[in-house]
Short mmCIF file of N, CA and C in Angstrom, two decimals:
data_model
loop_
_atom_site.label_atom_id
_atom_site.label_comp_id
_atom_site.label_asym_id
_atom_site.label_seq_id
_atom_site.Cartn_x
_atom_site.Cartn_y
_atom_site.Cartn_z
N MET P 1280 -6.35 17.88 11.60
CA MET P 1280 -4.98 17.31 11.48
C MET P 1280 -4.73 15.96 10.93
N GLU P 1281 -5.67 15.51 11.62
CA GLU P 1281 -5.45 14.10 11.37
C GLU P 1281 -5.72 13.24 10.65
N LEU P 1282 -6.83 13.66 9.32
CA LEU P 1282 -7.39 13.43 8.46
C LEU P 1282 -6.50 13.85 7.41
N TRP P 1283 -6.02 15.27 7.63
CA TRP P 1283 -5.11 15.61 6.35
C TRP P 1283 -3.78 14.74 6.63
N ALA P 1284 -3.42 13.99 7.47
CA ALA P 1284 -1.70 13.39 7.64
C ALA P 1284 -2.25 12.09 7.22
N LEU P 1285 -3.35 11.55 7.25
CA LEU P 1285 -3.83 10.79 6.75
C LEU P 1285 -3.77 10.52 4.89
N PHE P 1286 -4.58 12.05 4.72
CA PHE P 1286 -5.27 11.89 3.22
C PHE P 1286 -3.30 11.45 2.65
N ALA P 1287 -2.68 12.28 3.65
CA ALA P 1287 -0.72 12.71 2.49
C ALA P 1287 0.14 10.66 3.01
N ALA P 1288 -0.90 10.24 3.91
CA ALA P 1288 -0.23 9.42 4.10
C ALA P 1288 -0.22 8.06 2.79
N SER P 1289 -1.39 8.33 2.39
CA SER P 1289 -2.23 7.61 1.01
C SER P 1289 -1.74 7.63 -0.09
N LEU P 1290 -1.32 9.24 0.33
CA LEU P 1290 -1.42 9.10 -1.28
C LEU P 1290 0.17 9.17 -1.08
N LEU P 1291 0.49 9.40 -0.34
CA LEU P 1291 2.54 8.35 -0.39
C LEU P 1291 2.62 6.98 -0.48
N ALA P 1292 1.47 6.52 -0.20
CA ALA P 1292 1.77 4.48 0.22
C ALA P 1292 1.01 4.18 -1.62
N LEU P 1293 0.07 5.52 -2.17
CA LEU P 1293 -0.01 5.39 -3.72
C LEU P 1293 0.86 5.28 -4.18
N LEU P 1294 1.30 6.02 -4.76
CA LEU P 1294 2.49 6.06 -5.05
C LEU P 1294 3.61 5.27 -5.06
N SER P 1295 3.83 4.65 -3.60
CA SER P 1295 4.82 3.66 -3.37
C SER P 1295 4.50 2.50 -4.13
N ALA P 1296 3.38 2.37 -4.07
CA ALA P 1296 2.58 1.24 -4.30
C ALA P 1296 2.37 1.25 -6.07
N PHE P 1297 2.23 2.36 -6.98
CA PHE P 1297 2.45 2.47 -8.31
C PHE P 1297 3.88 2.31 -8.15
N TYR P 1298 4.96 2.41 -8.54
CA TYR P 1298 6.02 2.41 -8.72
C TYR P 1298 6.45 0.57 -8.28
N SER P 1299 6.59 0.45 -6.71
CA SER P 1299 6.81 -0.95 -7.19
C SER P 1299 6.36 -1.79 -7.76
N VAL P 1300 4.60 -1.67 -8.11
CA VAL P 1300 4.78 -2.88 -8.91
C VAL P 1300 4.99 -2.17 -10.64
N ARG P 1301 5.24 -1.10 -10.30
CA ARG P 1301 5.46 -1.15 -12.02
C ARG P 1301 6.69 -0.99 -12.15
N LEU P 1302 7.70 -1.24 -11.02
CA LEU P 1302 9.25 -1.90 -10.77
C LEU P 1302 8.94 -3.58 -11.71
N ALA P 1303 8.35 -4.27 -10.59
CA ALA P 1303 8.11 -5.94 -10.51
C ALA P 1303 7.57 -5.62 -11.96
N TRP P 1304 6.78 -5.22 -12.32
CA TRP P 1304 6.31 -5.86 -14.11
C TRP P 1304 6.99 -5.22 -14.67
N GLN P 1305 8.30 -4.38 -14.89
CA GLN P 1305 9.05 -4.08 -15.64
C GLN P 1305 9.89 -4.98 -15.55
N SER P 1306 10.53 -5.94 -14.15
CA SER P 1306 11.33 -6.65 -14.53
C SER P 1306 11.38 -7.64 -14.62
N TYR P 1307 9.74 -8.15 -14.58
CA TYR P 1307 9.32 -8.91 -15.52
C TYR P 1307 8.77 -9.27 -17.13
N SER P 1308 9.12 -8.06 -17.19
CA SER P 1308 8.61 -7.95 -18.76
C SER P 1308 10.37 -7.78 -19.64
N PHE P 1309 11.08 -7.57 -18.79
CA PHE P 1309 12.47 -7.65 -19.35
C PHE P 1309 13.15 -8.70 -18.92
N ASN P 1310 12.71 -9.92 -18.34
CA ASN P 1310 13.24 -10.72 -17.77
C ASN P 1310 14.51 -10.59 -16.89
N ASP P 1311 14.52 -9.38 -16.27
CA ASP P 1311 15.85 -8.79 -15.03
C ASP P 1311 16.34 -10.38 -14.10
N ILE P 1312 17.49 -10.29 -14.29
CA ILE P 1312 17.79 -11.86 -13.29
C ILE P 1312 18.83 -11.59 -12.41
N SER P 1313 18.89 -11.64 -11.08
CA SER P 1313 20.19 -11.37 -10.27
C SER P 1313 21.63 -11.66 -10.29
N THR P 1314 22.21 -10.63 -9.55
CA THR P 1314 23.70 -10.91 -10.52
C THR P 1314 24.30 -12.01 -9.17
N GLY P 1315 24.15 -12.73 -9.13
CA GLY P 1315 24.28 -13.56 -7.72
C GLY P 1315 24.58 -15.14 -8.69
N ASN P 1316 24.82 -16.00 -7.80
CA ASN P 1316 25.21 -17.46 -8.57
C ASN P 1316 23.61 -18.00 -8.80
N ASP P 1317 22.75 -17.79 -8.20
CA ASP P 1317 21.59 -18.29 -8.27
C ASP P 1317 21.25 -17.65 -9.23
N ALA P 1318 20.61 -16.24 -10.11
CA ALA P 1318 20.20 -16.10 -11.56
C ALA P 1318 18.91 -15.98 -10.69
N THR P 1319 18.26 -15.64 -9.77
CA THR P 1319 16.51 -15.44 -9.20
C THR P 1319 15.76 -14.15 -10.34
N PRO P 1320 15.63 -14.36 -10.55
CA PRO P 1320 14.12 -13.34 -11.54
C PRO P 1320 14.40 -11.87 -10.72
N LEU P 1321 14.09 -10.96 -10.90
CA LEU P 1321 13.98 -10.06 -10.01
C LEU P 1321 12.67 -10.00 -9.36
N TRP P 1322 11.85 -10.30 -10.46
CA TRP P 1322 10.37 -10.21 -10.11
C TRP P 1322 9.75 -10.86 -8.75
N ILE P 1323 10.30 -11.60 -8.43
CA ILE P 1323 10.17 -12.35 -7.44
C ILE P 1323 9.87 -11.48 -6.02
N PRO P 1324 11.53 -11.73 -6.13
CA PRO P 1324 11.36 -10.89 -4.46
C PRO P 1324 10.67 -8.90 -4.45
N GLN P 1325 10.86 -8.62 -5.82
CA GLN P 1325 10.16 -7.28 -5.47
C GLN P 1325 7.99 -7.77 -5.92
N LEU P 1326 8.35 -8.45 -5.85
CA LEU P 1326 6.19 -9.04 -6.02
C LEU P 1326 5.89 -8.85 -4.26
N GLY P 1327 6.84 -9.36 -3.52
CA GLY P 1327 6.63 -9.10 -2.38
C GLY P 1327 6.61 -7.40 -1.10
N MET P 1328 7.19 -7.08 -2.25
CA MET P 1328 7.28 -5.44 -1.90
C MET P 1328 5.86 -4.77 -2.40
N ALA P 1329 5.54 -5.43 -3.08
CA ALA P 1329 4.06 -4.50 -4.07
C ALA P 1329 3.22 -5.14 -3.37
N VAL P 1330 2.72 -6.34 -3.06
CA VAL P 1330 2.11 -6.69 -2.13
C VAL P 1330 1.79 -5.66 -1.11
N GLY P 1331 2.78 -5.49 -0.96
CA GLY P 1331 2.97 -5.44 0.92
C GLY P 1331 2.46 -3.65 1.01
N THR P 1332 2.66 -3.35 -0.40
CA THR P 1332 2.68 -1.55 -0.56
C THR P 1332 1.41 -1.52 -0.51
N LEU P 1333 0.58 -2.25 -2.01
CA LEU P 1333 -0.36 -2.25 -1.75
C LEU P 1333 -1.74 -2.31 -0.74
N VAL P 1334 -0.76 -2.95 0.31
CA VAL P 1334 -1.96 -3.23 1.45
C VAL P 1334 -1.80 -2.57 2.09
N LEU P 1335 -0.61 -1.66 2.77
CA LEU P 1335 -1.00 0.00 3.14
C LEU P 1335 -1.59 1.00 2.84
N PHE P 1336 -1.88 1.03 1.46
CA PHE P 1336 -2.43 1.83 0.49
C PHE P 1336 -3.87 1.42 1.61
N ILE P 1337 -4.27 0.47 1.34
CA ILE P 1337 -5.26 -0.08 1.63
C ILE P 1337 -5.93 0.45 3.10
N ALA P 1338 -4.64 -0.08 3.77
CA ALA P 1338 -5.03 -0.05 5.34
C ALA P 1338 -4.90 1.60 4.95
N PHE P 1339 -4.66 2.54 5.36
CA PHE P 1339 -4.35 4.12 5.18
C PHE P 1339 -6.30 4.63 4.20
N VAL P 1340 -6.08 4.44 3.31
CA VAL P 1340 -7.71 4.36 2.93
C VAL P 1340 -8.74 4.39 3.93
N ASP P 1341 -8.42 2.76 4.38
CA ASP P 1341 -9.92 2.48 5.52
C ASP P 1341 -9.42 3.22 6.28
N GLU P 1342 -8.69 3.48 7.23
CA GLU P 1342 -8.82 4.68 8.17
C GLU P 1342 -8.65 6.06 7.69
N PHE P 1343 -8.60 6.18 6.88
CA PHE P 1343 -9.21 7.72 6.32
C PHE P 1343 -10.84 7.74 6.42
N VAL P 1344 -11.48 6.46 5.64
CA VAL P 1344 -12.48 6.85 5.24
C VAL P 1344 -13.57 6.07 6.83
N SER P 1345 -12.55 5.84 7.62
CA SER P 1345 -13.59 5.79 8.76
C SER P 1345 -13.15 6.68 10.10
N GLN P 1346 -11.99 7.91 9.80
CA GLN P 1346 -11.94 9.43 10.82
C GLN P 1346 -12.99 10.19 10.11
N TRP P 1347 -13.17 10.11 8.96
CA TRP P 1347 -13.86 10.33 7.77
C TRP P 1347 -15.32 10.51 8.25
N ARG P 1348 -15.94 9.91 8.20
CA ARG P 1348 -17.17 9.40 8.57
C ARG P 1348 -17.51 9.59 10.16
N GLY P 1349 -16.26 9.77 11.14
CA GLY P 1349 -16.28 10.15 12.41
C GLY P 1349 -16.65 9.05 13.66
N ARG P 1350 -16.19 7.74 12.83
CA ARG P 1350 -15.78 6.00 13.39
C ARG P 1350 -14.17 6.40 14.67
N PRO P 1351 -13.77 7.15 15.35
CA PRO P 1351 -13.35 7.20 16.10
C PRO P 1351 -12.67 5.29 16.85
N ALA P 1352 -11.45 4.94 15.95
CA ALA P 1352 -11.23 3.53 15.98
C ALA P 1352 -10.15 3.70 17.64
N ARG P 1353 -10.23 2.03 18.11
CA ARG P 1353 -9.81 1.88 19.86
C ARG P 1353 -8.79 0.88 18.96
N ALA P 1354 -7.40 0.80 20.69
CA ALA P 1354 -6.49 0.18 20.21
C ALA P 1354 -6.76 -1.37 20.06
N GLY P 1355 -5.55 -1.80 19.18
CA GLY P 1355 -6.33 -3.72 18.68
C GLY P 1355 -7.19 -3.47 17.89
N GLY P 1356 -7.91 -2.62 17.32
CA GLY P 1356 -8.90 -2.19 15.54
C GLY P 1356 -10.12 -2.46 15.98
N GLU P 1357 -10.75 -2.20 17.42
CA GLU P 1357 -11.64 -2.38 18.00
C GLU P 1357 -13.00 -1.27 17.88
N GLN P 1358 -14.29 -1.29 17.50
CA GLN P 1358 -14.60 0.17 17.27
C GLN P 1358 -15.70 0.00 18.11
N LEU P 1359 -15.72 1.58 18.83
CA LEU P 1359 -16.33 1.82 19.38
C LEU P 1359 -18.06 1.91 19.12
N ARG P 1360 -19.47 1.22 19.84
CA ARG P 1360 -20.44 0.51 19.21
C ARG P 1360 -21.49 1.33 20.42
N ASN P 1361 -22.52 2.04 19.97
CA ASN P 1361 -23.34 2.45 20.82
C ASN P 1361 -24.23 1.29 20.92
N GLU P 1362 -24.44 1.28 22.15
CA GLU P 1362 -25.17 0.44 22.97
C GLU P 1362 -26.45 0.84 23.70
#
């Protein structure tokens, strides 16, 4: 069940990352600016979301692969070792 949940989370994170990167790229291509007084290019704040969703996707895939290989993770990211 945990593998299925991690797979679904990875897929949703991938979709979110794809569309947030695409949104930032389109804002850059169309030279979209905010409607406020400062007229900030919209791709600048959107870039933070794009990077964050990419990191989230990588984290889910890493956890999925760890669970697939049978390496249970401990709290704090420490891995169990066979000594």
